[in-house]
Coordinates of C-alpha atoms in Angstrom, one line a residue:
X117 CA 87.5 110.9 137.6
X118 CA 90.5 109.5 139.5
X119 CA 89.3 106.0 139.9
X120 CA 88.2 106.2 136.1
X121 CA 92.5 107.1 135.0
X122 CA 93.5 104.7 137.6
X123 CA 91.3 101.8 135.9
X124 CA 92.6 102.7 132.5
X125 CA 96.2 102.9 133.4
X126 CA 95.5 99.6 134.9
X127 CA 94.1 98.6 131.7
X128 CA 97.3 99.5 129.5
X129 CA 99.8 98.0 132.0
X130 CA 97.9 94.4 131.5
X131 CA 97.3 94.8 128.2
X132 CA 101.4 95.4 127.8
X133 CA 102.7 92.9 129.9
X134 CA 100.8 90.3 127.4
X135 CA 101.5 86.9 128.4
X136 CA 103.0 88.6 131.9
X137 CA 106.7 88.2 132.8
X138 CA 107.3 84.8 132.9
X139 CA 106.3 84.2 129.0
X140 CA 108.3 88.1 128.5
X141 CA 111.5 86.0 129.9
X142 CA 111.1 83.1 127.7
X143 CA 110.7 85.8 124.8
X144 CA 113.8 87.1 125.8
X145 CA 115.2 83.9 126.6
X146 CA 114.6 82.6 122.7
X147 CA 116.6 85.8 121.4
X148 CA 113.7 87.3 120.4
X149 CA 112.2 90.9 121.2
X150 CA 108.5 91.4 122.6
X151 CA 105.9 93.2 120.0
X152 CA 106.1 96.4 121.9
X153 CA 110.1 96.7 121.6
X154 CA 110.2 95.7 118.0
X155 CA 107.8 98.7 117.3
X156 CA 109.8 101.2 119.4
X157 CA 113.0 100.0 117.6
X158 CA 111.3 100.6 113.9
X159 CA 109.4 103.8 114.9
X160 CA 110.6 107.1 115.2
X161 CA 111.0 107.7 119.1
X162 CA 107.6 108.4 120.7
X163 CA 106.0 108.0 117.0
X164 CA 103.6 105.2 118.3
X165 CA 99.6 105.3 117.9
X166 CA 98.7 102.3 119.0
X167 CA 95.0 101.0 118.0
X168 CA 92.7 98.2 119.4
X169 CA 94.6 98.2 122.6
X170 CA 91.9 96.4 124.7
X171 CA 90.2 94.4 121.7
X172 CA 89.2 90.8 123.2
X173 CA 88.5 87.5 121.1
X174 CA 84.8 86.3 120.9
X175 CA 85.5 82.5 121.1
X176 CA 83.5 80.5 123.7
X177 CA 84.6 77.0 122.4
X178 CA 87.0 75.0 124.5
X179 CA 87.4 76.7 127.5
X180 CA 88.3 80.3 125.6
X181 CA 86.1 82.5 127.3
X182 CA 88.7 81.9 130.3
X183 CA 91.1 83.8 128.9
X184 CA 90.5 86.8 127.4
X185 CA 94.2 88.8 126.8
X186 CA 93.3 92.6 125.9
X187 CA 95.2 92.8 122.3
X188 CA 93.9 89.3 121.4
X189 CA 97.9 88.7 120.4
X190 CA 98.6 91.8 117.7
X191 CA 99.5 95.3 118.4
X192 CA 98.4 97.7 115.6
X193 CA 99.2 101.3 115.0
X194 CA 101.1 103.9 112.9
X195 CA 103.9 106.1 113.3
X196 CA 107.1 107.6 111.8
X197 CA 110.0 106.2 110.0
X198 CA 112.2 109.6 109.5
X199 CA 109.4 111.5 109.8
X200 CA 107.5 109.7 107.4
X201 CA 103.9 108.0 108.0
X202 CA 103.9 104.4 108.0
X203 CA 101.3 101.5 109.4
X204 CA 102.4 98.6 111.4
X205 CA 101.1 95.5 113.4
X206 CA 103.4 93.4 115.4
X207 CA 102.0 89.7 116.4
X208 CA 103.0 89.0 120.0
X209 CA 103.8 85.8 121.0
X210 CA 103.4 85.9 124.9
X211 CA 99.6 86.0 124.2
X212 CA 98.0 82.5 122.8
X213 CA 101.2 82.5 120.8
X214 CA 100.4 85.2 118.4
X215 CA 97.9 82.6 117.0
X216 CA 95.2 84.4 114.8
X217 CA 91.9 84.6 115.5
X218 CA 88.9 86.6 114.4
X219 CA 89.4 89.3 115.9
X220 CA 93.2 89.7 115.6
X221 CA 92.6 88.9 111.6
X222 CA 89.9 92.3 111.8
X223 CA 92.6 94.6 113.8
X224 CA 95.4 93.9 111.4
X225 CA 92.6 94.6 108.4
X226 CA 91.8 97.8 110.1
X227 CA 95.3 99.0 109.6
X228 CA 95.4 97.6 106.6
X229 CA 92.7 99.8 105.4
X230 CA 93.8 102.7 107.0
X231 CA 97.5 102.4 105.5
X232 CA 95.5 102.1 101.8
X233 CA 93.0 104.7 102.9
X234 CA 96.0 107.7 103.9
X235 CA 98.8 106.1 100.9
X236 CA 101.2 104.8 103.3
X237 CA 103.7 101.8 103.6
X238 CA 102.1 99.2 105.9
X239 CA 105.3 96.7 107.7
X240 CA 104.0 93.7 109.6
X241 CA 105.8 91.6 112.4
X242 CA 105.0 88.4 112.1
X243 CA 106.0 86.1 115.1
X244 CA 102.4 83.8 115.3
X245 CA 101.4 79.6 115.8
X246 CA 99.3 80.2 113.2
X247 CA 95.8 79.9 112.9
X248 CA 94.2 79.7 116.6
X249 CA 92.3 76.1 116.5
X250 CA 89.9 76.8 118.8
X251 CA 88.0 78.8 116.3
X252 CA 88.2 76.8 113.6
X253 CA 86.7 78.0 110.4
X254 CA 86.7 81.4 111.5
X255 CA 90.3 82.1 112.1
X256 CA 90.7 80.6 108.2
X257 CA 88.0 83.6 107.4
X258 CA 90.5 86.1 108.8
X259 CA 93.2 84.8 106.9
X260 CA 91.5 85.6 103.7
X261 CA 90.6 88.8 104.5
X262 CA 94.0 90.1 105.5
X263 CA 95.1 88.2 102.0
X264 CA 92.6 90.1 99.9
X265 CA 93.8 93.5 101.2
X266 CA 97.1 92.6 100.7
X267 CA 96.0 91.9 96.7
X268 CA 94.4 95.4 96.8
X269 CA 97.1 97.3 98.3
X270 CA 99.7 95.7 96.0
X271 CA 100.9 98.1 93.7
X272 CA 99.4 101.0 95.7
X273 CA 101.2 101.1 98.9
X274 CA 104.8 99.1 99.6
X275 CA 104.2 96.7 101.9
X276 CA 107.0 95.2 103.9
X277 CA 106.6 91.1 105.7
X278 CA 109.4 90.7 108.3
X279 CA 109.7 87.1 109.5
X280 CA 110.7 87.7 113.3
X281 CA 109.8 83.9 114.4
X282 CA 107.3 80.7 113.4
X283 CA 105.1 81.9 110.0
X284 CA 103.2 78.4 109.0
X285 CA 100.3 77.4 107.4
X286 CA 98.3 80.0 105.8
X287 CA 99.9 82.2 107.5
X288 CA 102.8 82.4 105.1
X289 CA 100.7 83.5 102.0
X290 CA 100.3 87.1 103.4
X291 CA 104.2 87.9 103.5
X292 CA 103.9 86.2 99.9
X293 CA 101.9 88.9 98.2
X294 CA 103.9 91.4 100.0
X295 CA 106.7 93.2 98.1
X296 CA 109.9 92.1 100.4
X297 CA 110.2 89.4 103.4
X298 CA 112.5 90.4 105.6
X299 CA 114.1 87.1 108.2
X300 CA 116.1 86.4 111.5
X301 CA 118.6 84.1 111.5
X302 CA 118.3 80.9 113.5
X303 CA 114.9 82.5 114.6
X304 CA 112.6 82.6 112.5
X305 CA 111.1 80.2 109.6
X306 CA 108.2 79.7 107.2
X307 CA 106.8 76.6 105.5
X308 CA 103.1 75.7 104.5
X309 CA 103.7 72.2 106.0
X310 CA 105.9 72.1 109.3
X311 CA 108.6 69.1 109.8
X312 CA 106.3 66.6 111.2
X313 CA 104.2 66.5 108.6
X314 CA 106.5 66.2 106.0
X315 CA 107.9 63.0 107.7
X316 CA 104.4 61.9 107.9
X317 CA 103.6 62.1 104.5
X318 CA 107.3 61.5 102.3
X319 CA 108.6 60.2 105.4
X320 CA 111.3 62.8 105.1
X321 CA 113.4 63.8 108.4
X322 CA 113.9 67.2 108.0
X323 CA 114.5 70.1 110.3
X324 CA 112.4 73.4 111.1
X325 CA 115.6 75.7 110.1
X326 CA 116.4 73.3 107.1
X327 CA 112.9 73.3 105.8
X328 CA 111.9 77.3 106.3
X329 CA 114.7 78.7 107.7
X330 CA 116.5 82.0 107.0
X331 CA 119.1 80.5 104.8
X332 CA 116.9 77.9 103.3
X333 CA 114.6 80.9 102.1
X334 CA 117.1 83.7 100.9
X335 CA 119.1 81.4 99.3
X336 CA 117.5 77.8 98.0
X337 CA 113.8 79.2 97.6
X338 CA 114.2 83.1 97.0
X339 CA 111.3 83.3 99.3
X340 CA 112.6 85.7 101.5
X341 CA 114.8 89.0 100.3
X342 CA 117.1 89.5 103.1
X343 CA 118.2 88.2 106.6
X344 CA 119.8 89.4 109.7
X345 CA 121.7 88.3 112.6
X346 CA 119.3 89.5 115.1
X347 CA 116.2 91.6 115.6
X348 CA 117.6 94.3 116.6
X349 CA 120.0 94.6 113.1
X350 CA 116.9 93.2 111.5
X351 CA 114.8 96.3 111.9
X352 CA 117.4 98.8 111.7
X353 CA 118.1 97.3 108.3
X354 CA 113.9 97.4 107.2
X355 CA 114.4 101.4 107.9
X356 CA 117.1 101.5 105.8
X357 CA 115.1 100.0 103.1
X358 CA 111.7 102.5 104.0
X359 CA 113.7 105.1 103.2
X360 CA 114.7 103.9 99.6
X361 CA 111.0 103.5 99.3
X362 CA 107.8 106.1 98.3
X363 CA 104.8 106.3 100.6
X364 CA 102.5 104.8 97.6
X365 CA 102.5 104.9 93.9
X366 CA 101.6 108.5 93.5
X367 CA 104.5 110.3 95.3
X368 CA 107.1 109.2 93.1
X369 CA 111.0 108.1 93.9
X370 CA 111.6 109.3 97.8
X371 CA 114.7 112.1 97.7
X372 CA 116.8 113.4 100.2
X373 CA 119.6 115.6 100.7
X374 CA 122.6 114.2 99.3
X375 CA 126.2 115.5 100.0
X376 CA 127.8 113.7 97.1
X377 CA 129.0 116.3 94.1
X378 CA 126.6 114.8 90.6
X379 CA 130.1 115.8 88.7
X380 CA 132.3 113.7 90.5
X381 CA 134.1 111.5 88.0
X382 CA 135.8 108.2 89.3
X383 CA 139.1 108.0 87.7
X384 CA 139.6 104.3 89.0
X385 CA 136.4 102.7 86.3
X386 CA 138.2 103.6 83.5
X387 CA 140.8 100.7 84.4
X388 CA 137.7 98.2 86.1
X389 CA 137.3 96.4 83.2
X390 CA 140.2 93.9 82.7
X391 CA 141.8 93.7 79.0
X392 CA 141.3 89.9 78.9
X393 CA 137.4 89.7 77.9
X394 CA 137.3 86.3 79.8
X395 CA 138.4 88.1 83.5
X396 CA 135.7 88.6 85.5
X397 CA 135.4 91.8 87.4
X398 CA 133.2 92.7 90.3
X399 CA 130.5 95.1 89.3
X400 CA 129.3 95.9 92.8
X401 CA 132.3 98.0 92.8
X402 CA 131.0 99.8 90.1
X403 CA 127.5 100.4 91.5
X404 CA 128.9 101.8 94.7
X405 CA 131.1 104.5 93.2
X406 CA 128.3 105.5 91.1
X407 CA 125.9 105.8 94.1
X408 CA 125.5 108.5 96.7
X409 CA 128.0 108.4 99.3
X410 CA 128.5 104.3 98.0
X411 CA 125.0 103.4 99.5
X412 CA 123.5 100.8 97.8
X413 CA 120.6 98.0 99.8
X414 CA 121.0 95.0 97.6
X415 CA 117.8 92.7 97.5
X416 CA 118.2 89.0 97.5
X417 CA 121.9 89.2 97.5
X418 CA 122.6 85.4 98.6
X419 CA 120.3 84.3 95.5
X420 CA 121.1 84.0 91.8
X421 CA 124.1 86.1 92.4
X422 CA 124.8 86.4 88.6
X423 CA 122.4 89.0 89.0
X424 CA 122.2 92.2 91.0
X425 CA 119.4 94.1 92.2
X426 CA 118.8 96.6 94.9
X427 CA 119.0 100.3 95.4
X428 CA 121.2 103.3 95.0
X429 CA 120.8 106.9 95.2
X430 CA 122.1 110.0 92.8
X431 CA 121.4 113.4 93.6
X432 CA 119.2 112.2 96.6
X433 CA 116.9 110.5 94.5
X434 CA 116.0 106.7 95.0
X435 CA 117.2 104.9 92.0
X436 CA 117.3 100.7 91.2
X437 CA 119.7 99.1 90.2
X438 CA 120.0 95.7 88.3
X439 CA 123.2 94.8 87.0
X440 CA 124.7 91.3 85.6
X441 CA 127.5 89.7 87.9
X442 CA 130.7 88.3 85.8
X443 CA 131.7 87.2 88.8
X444 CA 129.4 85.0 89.3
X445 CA 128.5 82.5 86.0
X446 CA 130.2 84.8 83.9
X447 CA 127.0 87.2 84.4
X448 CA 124.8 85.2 82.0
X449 CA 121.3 85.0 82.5
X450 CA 119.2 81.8 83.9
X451 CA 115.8 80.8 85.4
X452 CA 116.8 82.2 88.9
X453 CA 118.3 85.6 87.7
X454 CA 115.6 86.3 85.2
X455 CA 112.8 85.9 87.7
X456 CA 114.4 87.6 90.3
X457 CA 115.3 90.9 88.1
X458 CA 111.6 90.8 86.8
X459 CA 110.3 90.9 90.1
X460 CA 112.0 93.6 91.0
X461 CA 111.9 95.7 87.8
X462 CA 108.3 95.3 88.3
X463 CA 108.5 96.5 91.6
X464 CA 110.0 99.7 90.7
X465 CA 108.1 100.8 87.9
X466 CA 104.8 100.3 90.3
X467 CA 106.5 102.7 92.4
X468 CA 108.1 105.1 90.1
X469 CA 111.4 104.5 90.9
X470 CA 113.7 104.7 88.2
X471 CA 115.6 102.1 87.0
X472 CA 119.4 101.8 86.1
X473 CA 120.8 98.3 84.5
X474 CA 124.2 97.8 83.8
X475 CA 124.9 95.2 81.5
X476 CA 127.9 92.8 81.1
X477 CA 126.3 89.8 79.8
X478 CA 127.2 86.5 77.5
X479 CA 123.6 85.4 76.8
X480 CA 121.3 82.7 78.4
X481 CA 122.8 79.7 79.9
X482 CA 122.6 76.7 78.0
X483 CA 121.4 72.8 78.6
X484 CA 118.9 70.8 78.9
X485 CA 118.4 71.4 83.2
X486 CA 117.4 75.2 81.6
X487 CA 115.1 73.9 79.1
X488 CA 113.3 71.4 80.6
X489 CA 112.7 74.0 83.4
X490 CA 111.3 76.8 81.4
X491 CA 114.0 79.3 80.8
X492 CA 112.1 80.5 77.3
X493 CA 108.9 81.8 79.7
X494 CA 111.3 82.3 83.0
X495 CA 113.2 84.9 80.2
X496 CA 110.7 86.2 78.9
X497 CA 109.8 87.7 82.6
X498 CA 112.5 89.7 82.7
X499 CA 112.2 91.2 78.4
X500 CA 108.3 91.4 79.6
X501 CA 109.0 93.5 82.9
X502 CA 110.9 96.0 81.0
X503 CA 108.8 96.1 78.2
X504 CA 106.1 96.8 80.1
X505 CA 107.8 99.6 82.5
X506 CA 107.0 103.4 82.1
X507 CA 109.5 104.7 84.3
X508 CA 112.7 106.3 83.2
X509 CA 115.2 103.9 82.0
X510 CA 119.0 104.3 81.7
X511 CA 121.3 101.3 80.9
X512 CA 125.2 101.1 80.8
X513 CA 126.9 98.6 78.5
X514 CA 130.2 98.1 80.4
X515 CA 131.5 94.9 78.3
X516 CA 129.5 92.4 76.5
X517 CA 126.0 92.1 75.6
X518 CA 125.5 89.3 73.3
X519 CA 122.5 87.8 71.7
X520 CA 118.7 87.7 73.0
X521 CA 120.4 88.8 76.6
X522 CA 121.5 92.2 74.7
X523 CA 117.9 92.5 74.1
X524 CA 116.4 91.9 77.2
X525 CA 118.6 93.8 78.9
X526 CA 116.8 97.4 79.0
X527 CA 117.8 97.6 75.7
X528 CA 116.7 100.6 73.2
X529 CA 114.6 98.2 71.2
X530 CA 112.1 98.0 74.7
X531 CA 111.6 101.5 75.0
X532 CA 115.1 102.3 76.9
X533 CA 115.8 106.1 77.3
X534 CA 119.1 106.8 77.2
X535 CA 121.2 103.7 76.4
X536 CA 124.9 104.2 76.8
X537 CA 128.0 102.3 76.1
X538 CA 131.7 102.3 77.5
X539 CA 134.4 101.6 74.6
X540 CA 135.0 98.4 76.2
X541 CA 131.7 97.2 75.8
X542 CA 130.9 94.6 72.6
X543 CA 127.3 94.3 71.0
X544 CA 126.7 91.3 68.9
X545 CA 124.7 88.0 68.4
X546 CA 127.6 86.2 69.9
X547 CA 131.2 86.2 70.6
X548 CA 133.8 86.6 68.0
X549 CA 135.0 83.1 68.3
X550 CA 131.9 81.1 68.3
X551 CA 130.3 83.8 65.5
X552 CA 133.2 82.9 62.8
X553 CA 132.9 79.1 63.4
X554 CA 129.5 79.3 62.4
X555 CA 129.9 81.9 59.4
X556 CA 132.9 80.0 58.4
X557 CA 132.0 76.0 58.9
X558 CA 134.6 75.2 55.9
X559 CA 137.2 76.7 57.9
X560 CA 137.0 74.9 60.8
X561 CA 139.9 72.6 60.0
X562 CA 142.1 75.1 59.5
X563 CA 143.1 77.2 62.9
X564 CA 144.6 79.8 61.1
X565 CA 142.2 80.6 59.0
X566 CA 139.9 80.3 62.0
X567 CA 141.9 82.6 64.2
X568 CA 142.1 85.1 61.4
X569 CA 138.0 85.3 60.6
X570 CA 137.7 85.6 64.9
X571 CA 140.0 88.8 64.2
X572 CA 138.0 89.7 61.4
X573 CA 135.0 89.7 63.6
X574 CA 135.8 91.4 66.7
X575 CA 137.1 94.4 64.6
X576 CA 133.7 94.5 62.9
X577 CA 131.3 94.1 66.1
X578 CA 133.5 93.7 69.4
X579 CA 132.7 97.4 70.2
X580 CA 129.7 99.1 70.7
X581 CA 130.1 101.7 67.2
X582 CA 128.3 99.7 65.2
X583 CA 125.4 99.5 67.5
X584 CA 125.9 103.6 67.8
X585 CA 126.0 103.9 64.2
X586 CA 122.0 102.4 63.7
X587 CA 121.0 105.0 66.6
X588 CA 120.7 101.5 69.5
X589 CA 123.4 103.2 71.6
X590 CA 122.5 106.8 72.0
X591 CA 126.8 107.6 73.3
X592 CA 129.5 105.8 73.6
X593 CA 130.8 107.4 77.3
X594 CA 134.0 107.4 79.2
X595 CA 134.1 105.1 82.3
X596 CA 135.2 108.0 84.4
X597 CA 132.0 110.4 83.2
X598 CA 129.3 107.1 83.7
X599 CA 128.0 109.1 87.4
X600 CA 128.0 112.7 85.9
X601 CA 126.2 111.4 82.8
X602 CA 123.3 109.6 84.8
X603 CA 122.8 112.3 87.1
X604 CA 122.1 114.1 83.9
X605 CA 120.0 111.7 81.8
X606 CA 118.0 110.8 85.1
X607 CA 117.3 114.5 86.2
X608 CA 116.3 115.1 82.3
X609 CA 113.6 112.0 83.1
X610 CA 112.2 113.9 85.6
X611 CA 109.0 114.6 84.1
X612 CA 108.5 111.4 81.7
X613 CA 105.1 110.8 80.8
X614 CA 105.0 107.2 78.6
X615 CA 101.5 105.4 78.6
X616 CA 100.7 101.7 77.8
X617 CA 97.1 100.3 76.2
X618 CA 94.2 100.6 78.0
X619 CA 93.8 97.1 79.6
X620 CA 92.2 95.4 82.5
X621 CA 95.7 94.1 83.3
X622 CA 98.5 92.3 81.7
X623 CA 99.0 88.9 81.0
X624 CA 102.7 88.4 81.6
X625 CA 104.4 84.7 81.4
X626 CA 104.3 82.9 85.1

């Protein structure tokens, strides 16, 4: 019985050391974490259940059968984020360089189903070469498979991609269909097509950071949601995000204790909006004094920053948040914003997470670079993800909210709950200005008379009564009340229950 423990501790030690020392150094060397340490790091302390320890590859061609690695290049496994059950692989690149093969494609399927099976969050690693050649067509077969579970999982289970070194080729459609990428800087990168190729074919000299890289991809390509400094900030920052998150789409919002009073009013909003109606302000500071103890995870925060998105917390529960920016662009909507507020409004309502949107915004942007780029559908994302959510809605009108954008916007006419407005805020078609130039064309010559119909304008619609007298604005609130009011309308919400048509699925604009 001795010599039988002795062999299978044997057995563990090899199969940890992967590539052995030497390529543990080089790992090290690179800045980069082995498999085994990013897990502990993510996991709870002694949460880990690894599977497939000693699983081998079956390949014979080329010389393979030589090498054998126990783990094939993956560890697989579950454990605990905060006590709370999630699945996770981690591709290791001591061994064949996390390449994929048949059988490392199966053991990240087998943890796939498991996480679908039990209804909780799956996170993979990914640090792999890619698809191992030597196998060929089979390694392409694995790929599939891991993509077709990620298809059925979507919507069911969160599932988190975090980019901790090379993701090419094929590989890089798996993180796609995953609900948030998660980068390195300087250390990781993704692209279907690596440098050399590109010079081969457009005979373009590029770089591997310029053409995937972290800040290529957060902020040119709004590939990736976030990025990091290192791995070690990387995945304390992806449990930050788990714990925004539910364990599927069945246990609803995630809450947790919170220490921060639902009555507390904050004084200081009732002076955040600036008396000239051109002056931008800077609404993140509104979003963290109405959040939980000012904690708020913002999602793609270096891309289309006219737009906000990310989470927040009141009274413990896990809220999202999208907000216009009139910092940035004057907060108006465009291509990039839409489609990255539809994507995560979508997000949400698979999850149950209800959704807050404060809104501050001058329209759609105009020109021809919009329209000849497909704003009209790239909008209609955004007025079709809100439509099309079920989950408790709140929105805040903090200043403007003109036109079409007023619409989109979570507004009452898409099935919004409780729509408030501060007494800043303006609802109209346009602005005063640009509204009585157009009413009053035979005017124009004439700045007085101009100046006096702009007056005449804003005291008919540049506040949000008129809205509040057709039933679109349900209260007009104080600034200082706006936390205390949606900790109320959001604990009323509690229990919604709001059904679309029976359909196979949607068709939404893409």
């Amino acid at each position: 019985m001795n010599e039988i423990l002795i062999e299978l501790e044997k057995r563990r030690e090899t199969a940890r050391a992967g590539g052995g020392q030497k390529r543990t150094d080089a790992q090290h060397g690179r800045g980069k974490l082995t498999a085994r340490e990013r897990i502990e790091l993510l996991l709870d302390e002694g949460s880990f259940e690894e599977f497939d320890m000693f699983v081998t590859h079956r390949c014979i061609d080329f010389d393979m059968e030589q090498q054998k690695p126990a783990g094939d290049g993956v560890v697989t496994g579950w454990g605990t984020i905060n006590g709370r059950l999630v699945y996770v692989f981690s591709q290791d690149f001591r061994v064949l360089g996390g390449s994929v093969s048949a059988t490392h494609a199966k053991k990240i399927c087998k943890i796939m189903d498991m996480a679908l099976q039990n209804g909780a969050p799956l996170i993979g690693l990914n640090d792999s070469g890619g698809a191992r050649i030597q196998e060929g067509v089979d390694s392409l077969a694995g790929y599939g498979e891991v993509f077709q579970r990620n298809i059925e999982a979507s919507g069911v289970i969160p599932q988190i991609s975090v980019i901790m070194g090379p993701c090419a080729g094929g590989a890089v459609y798996s993180p796609a269909i995953t609900d948030f990428i998660i980068m390195v800087k300087d250390t990781s990168y993704m692209f279907v097509t690596g440098p050399d190729v590109v010079k081969t074919v457009t005979n373009e000299k590029v770089t591997a950071e310029e053409l995937g890289g972290a800040a290529t991809h957060t902020r040119k390509s709004s590939v990736a949601d976030a990025a990091f400094e290192n791995d070690d900030e990387t995945l304390a920052e992806v449990r930050r995000l788990f714990n925004f998150l539910p364990l599927n789409n069945r246990s609803g919002s995630p809450s947790r204790p919170s220490f921060d009073s639902p009555e507390r009013l904050e004084v200081s909003l009732d002076t955040l909006i600036p008396q000239n109606p051109n002056q931008p302000y800077d609404m993140k500071e509104l979003i963290l004094k109405l959040a939980d103890e000012a904690d708020f995870f913002e999602i793609q925060a270096e891309f289309a920053k006219n737009i906000i998105v990310g989470f927040i917390r009141l009274e413990g529960r896990s809220i999202g948040v999208i907000a216009n920016q009139p910092m940035v662009l004057a907060g108006v909507l465009d291509i990039d914003s839409a489609r990255k507020a539809a994507r995560f409004v979508r997000f949400c309502d698979c999850f149950e997470i209800p959704l807050l949107t404060l809104v501050d915004v001058p329209g759609f942007l105009p020109g021809t670079g919009q329209e000849y780029n497909g704003v009209i559908k790239h909008g209609a994302k955004l007025l079709f993800a809100y439509g099309e959510a079920t989950v408790p809605k709140v929105t805040v009108i903090t200043r403007k909210a003109y036109g079409g954008a007023y619409v989109v916007m979570s507004s009452k006419h898409l099935r919004g709950d409780f729509n408030y407005a501060w007494p800043t805020s303006e609802v109209a078609v346009m602005g005063a200005r640009g509204a009585a130039e157009i009413i009053h064309r035979s005017d124009l010559n004439d700045p007085k008379k101009i100046a006096n119909r702009t007056a005449e304008y804003e005291k008919r619609f540049a506040n949000p009564f008129i809205a509040a007298e057709r039933g679109f604005i349900d209260e007009v609130i104080q600034p200082h009340s706006t936390r205390k009011r949606l900790t109320r309308a959001f604990a009323s919400l509690q229990n919604k229950k709001s059904q679309m048509p029976w359909k196979k699925h949607n068709n939404i604009p893409l």
